[in-house]
Amino acid sequence: PSEVGNMSALAELYLYNNGFSGTVPSEIGMLTALTSVYLYNNTLSGSVPSEIVKLSYMTTLFLNNNTLSGNLPSEVGNLKNLTALQLHNNDLSGTIPSEV
């Protein structure tokens, strides 16, 4: 839900294996303290929100095993602290940014 953007001090988001559906809310970009995002093994759809690139402290982004589609925002390559990225088993298209 969009209210997730109200948790500005949240550092880690573990919501995997829940059967959640819908899109990843763009308000996730308001959680600037996030270091880890685990949203794998749900039925999330739509695109990876471009606002995710605002999470400059993020080290881990697991969005695998959903039904996400579209292109990965090219700015993901600017997430300098990102050390783990899992996107497999989605319907993503395009190329992975060379910076990743």
PDB file of C-alpha atoms in Angstrom:
ATOM      1  CA  PRO A   1       0.000   0.000   0.000  1.00  0.00           C
ATOM      2  CA  SER A   2       1.055   3.608  -0.520  1.00  0.00           C
ATOM      3  CA  GLU A   3       1.240   4.115   3.255  1.00  0.00           C
ATOM      4  CA  VAL A   4       4.545   2.265   3.190  1.00  0.00           C
ATOM      5  CA  GLY A   5       6.083   5.655   2.369  1.00  0.00           C
ATOM      6  CA  ASN A   6       5.288   6.828   5.907  1.00  0.00           C
ATOM      7  CA  MET A   7       7.914   4.526   7.441  1.00  0.00           C
ATOM      8  CA  SER A   8      10.860   6.793   6.665  1.00  0.00           C
ATOM      9  CA  ALA A   9      13.202   5.280   9.281  1.00  0.00           C
ATOM     10  CA  LEU A  10      12.709   1.703   8.042  1.00  0.00           C
ATOM     11  CA  ALA A  11      16.052   0.077   7.224  1.00  0.00           C
ATOM     12  CA  GLU A  12      14.986  -3.422   6.136  1.00  0.00           C
ATOM     13  CA  LEU A  13      11.806  -4.579   4.403  1.00  0.00           C
ATOM     14  CA  TYR A  14      11.100  -8.328   4.547  1.00  0.00           C
ATOM     15  CA  LEU A  15       7.833  -9.178   2.797  1.00  0.00           C
ATOM     16  CA  TYR A  16       8.763 -12.342   0.902  1.00  0.00           C
ATOM     17  CA  ASN A  17       6.667 -15.522   0.570  1.00  0.00           C
ATOM     18  CA  ASN A  18       3.359 -13.820   1.312  1.00  0.00           C
ATOM     19  CA  GLY A  19       1.364 -14.097  -1.886  1.00  0.00           C
ATOM     20  CA  PHE A  20       1.110 -10.309  -2.142  1.00  0.00           C
ATOM     21  CA  SER A  21      -0.289  -9.065  -5.437  1.00  0.00           C
ATOM     22  CA  GLY A  22      -0.461  -5.659  -7.075  1.00  0.00           C
ATOM     23  CA  THR A  23       2.392  -3.337  -7.856  1.00  0.00           C
ATOM     24  CA  VAL A  24       5.441  -2.260  -5.913  1.00  0.00           C
ATOM     25  CA  PRO A  25       4.296   1.163  -4.661  1.00  0.00           C
ATOM     26  CA  SER A  26       6.287   4.128  -5.960  1.00  0.00           C
ATOM     27  CA  GLU A  27       6.282   5.441  -2.382  1.00  0.00           C
ATOM     28  CA  ILE A  28       9.046   2.935  -1.666  1.00  0.00           C
ATOM     29  CA  GLY A  29      11.360   5.690  -2.901  1.00  0.00           C
ATOM     30  CA  MET A  30      10.472   7.704   0.206  1.00  0.00           C
ATOM     31  CA  LEU A  31      12.115   5.083   2.438  1.00  0.00           C
ATOM     32  CA  THR A  32      15.580   6.556   2.019  1.00  0.00           C
ATOM     33  CA  ALA A  33      17.039   4.644   4.994  1.00  0.00           C
ATOM     34  CA  LEU A  34      16.323   1.251   3.372  1.00  0.00           C
ATOM     35  CA  THR A  35      19.320  -1.019   2.976  1.00  0.00           C
ATOM     36  CA  SER A  36      17.520  -4.288   2.180  1.00  0.00           C
ATOM     37  CA  VAL A  37      14.356  -5.018   0.208  1.00  0.00           C
ATOM     38  CA  TYR A  38      13.057  -8.598   0.101  1.00  0.00           C
ATOM     39  CA  LEU A  39       9.866  -8.844  -1.951  1.00  0.00           C
ATOM     40  CA  TYR A  40      10.515 -12.178  -3.640  1.00  0.00           C
ATOM     41  CA  ASN A  41       8.083 -15.091  -4.002  1.00  0.00           C
ATOM     42  CA  ASN A  42       4.910 -13.019  -4.269  1.00  0.00           C
ATOM     43  CA  THR A  43       2.726 -12.237  -7.280  1.00  0.00           C
ATOM     44  CA  LEU A  44       3.737  -8.604  -7.677  1.00  0.00           C
ATOM     45  CA  SER A  45       3.123  -7.193 -11.151  1.00  0.00           C
ATOM     46  CA  GLY A  46       3.769  -4.015 -13.093  1.00  0.00           C
ATOM     47  CA  SER A  47       7.145  -2.430 -13.468  1.00  0.00           C
ATOM     48  CA  VAL A  48       9.982  -1.879 -11.039  1.00  0.00           C
ATOM     49  CA  PRO A  49       9.250   1.683  -9.886  1.00  0.00           C
ATOM     50  CA  SER A  50      11.849   4.211 -10.991  1.00  0.00           C
ATOM     51  CA  GLU A  51      11.684   5.743  -7.497  1.00  0.00           C
ATOM     52  CA  ILE A  52      13.671   2.764  -6.233  1.00  0.00           C
ATOM     53  CA  VAL A  53      16.810   4.511  -7.437  1.00  0.00           C
ATOM     54  CA  LYS A  54      16.398   7.050  -4.602  1.00  0.00           C
ATOM     55  CA  LEU A  55      17.426   4.345  -2.119  1.00  0.00           C
ATOM     56  CA  SER A  56      21.112   5.193  -2.114  1.00  0.00           C
ATOM     57  CA  TYR A  57      21.915   3.054   0.961  1.00  0.00           C
ATOM     58  CA  MET A  58      20.381  -0.098  -0.501  1.00  0.00           C
ATOM     59  CA  THR A  59      22.703  -3.100  -0.529  1.00  0.00           C
ATOM     60  CA  THR A  60      20.188  -5.870  -1.273  1.00  0.00           C
ATOM     61  CA  LEU A  61      17.249  -5.905  -3.693  1.00  0.00           C
ATOM     62  CA  PHE A  62      15.417  -9.206  -4.166  1.00  0.00           C
ATOM     63  CA  LEU A  63      12.398  -8.985  -6.477  1.00  0.00           C
ATOM     64  CA  ASN A  64      12.680 -12.470  -7.958  1.00  0.00           C
ATOM     65  CA  ASN A  65       9.780 -14.891  -8.453  1.00  0.00           C
ATOM     66  CA  ASN A  66       7.059 -12.339  -9.159  1.00  0.00           C
ATOM     67  CA  THR A  67       5.391 -11.263 -12.402  1.00  0.00           C
ATOM     68  CA  LEU A  68       7.117  -7.913 -12.788  1.00  0.00           C
ATOM     69  CA  SER A  69       7.333  -6.612 -16.358  1.00  0.00           C
ATOM     70  CA  GLY A  70       8.873  -3.798 -18.348  1.00  0.00           C
ATOM     71  CA  ASN A  71      12.424  -2.531 -18.183  1.00  0.00           C
ATOM     72  CA  LEU A  72      14.630  -2.268 -15.140  1.00  0.00           C
ATOM     73  CA  PRO A  73      15.239   1.467 -14.541  1.00  0.00           C
ATOM     74  CA  SER A  74      18.690   2.213 -15.943  1.00  0.00           C
ATOM     75  CA  GLU A  75      19.472   4.335 -12.879  1.00  0.00           C
ATOM     76  CA  VAL A  76      19.651   1.148 -10.804  1.00  0.00           C
ATOM     77  CA  GLY A  77      23.253   1.101 -11.959  1.00  0.00           C
ATOM     78  CA  ASN A  78      23.827   4.233  -9.874  1.00  0.00           C
ATOM     79  CA  LEU A  79      23.072   2.420  -6.616  1.00  0.00           C
ATOM     80  CA  LYS A  80      26.712   2.279  -5.525  1.00  0.00           C
ATOM     81  CA  ASN A  81      26.060   0.256  -2.353  1.00  0.00           C
ATOM     82  CA  LEU A  82      24.059  -2.453  -4.114  1.00  0.00           C
ATOM     83  CA  THR A  83      25.846  -5.783  -3.682  1.00  0.00           C
ATOM     84  CA  ALA A  84      23.000  -8.273  -4.250  1.00  0.00           C
ATOM     85  CA  LEU A  85      20.337  -8.027  -6.961  1.00  0.00           C
ATOM     86  CA  GLN A  86      17.940 -10.869  -7.793  1.00  0.00           C
ATOM     87  CA  LEU A  87      15.379 -10.371 -10.542  1.00  0.00           C
ATOM     88  CA  HIS A  88      14.996 -13.869 -11.991  1.00  0.00           C
ATOM     89  CA  ASN A  89      11.628 -15.488 -12.738  1.00  0.00           C
ATOM     90  CA  ASN A  90       9.823 -12.306 -13.745  1.00  0.00           C
ATOM     91  CA  ASP A  91       8.621 -11.000 -17.117  1.00  0.00           C
ATOM     92  CA  LEU A  92      11.177  -8.199 -17.338  1.00  0.00           C
ATOM     93  CA  SER A  93      12.419  -7.057 -20.739  1.00  0.00           C
ATOM     94  CA  GLY A  94      15.221  -4.924 -22.076  1.00  0.00           C
ATOM     95  CA  THR A  95      18.803  -4.997 -20.946  1.00  0.00           C
ATOM     96  CA  ILE A  96      20.476  -4.925 -17.583  1.00  0.00           C
ATOM     97  CA  PRO A  97      22.218  -1.561 -17.147  1.00  0.00           C
ATOM     98  CA  SER A  98      25.940  -1.918 -17.765  1.00  0.00           C
ATOM     99  CA  GLU A  99      26.663  -0.181 -14.447  1.00  0.00           C
ATOM    100  CA  VAL A 100      25.158  -3.151 -12.608  1.00  0.00           C
TER     101      VAL A 100
END
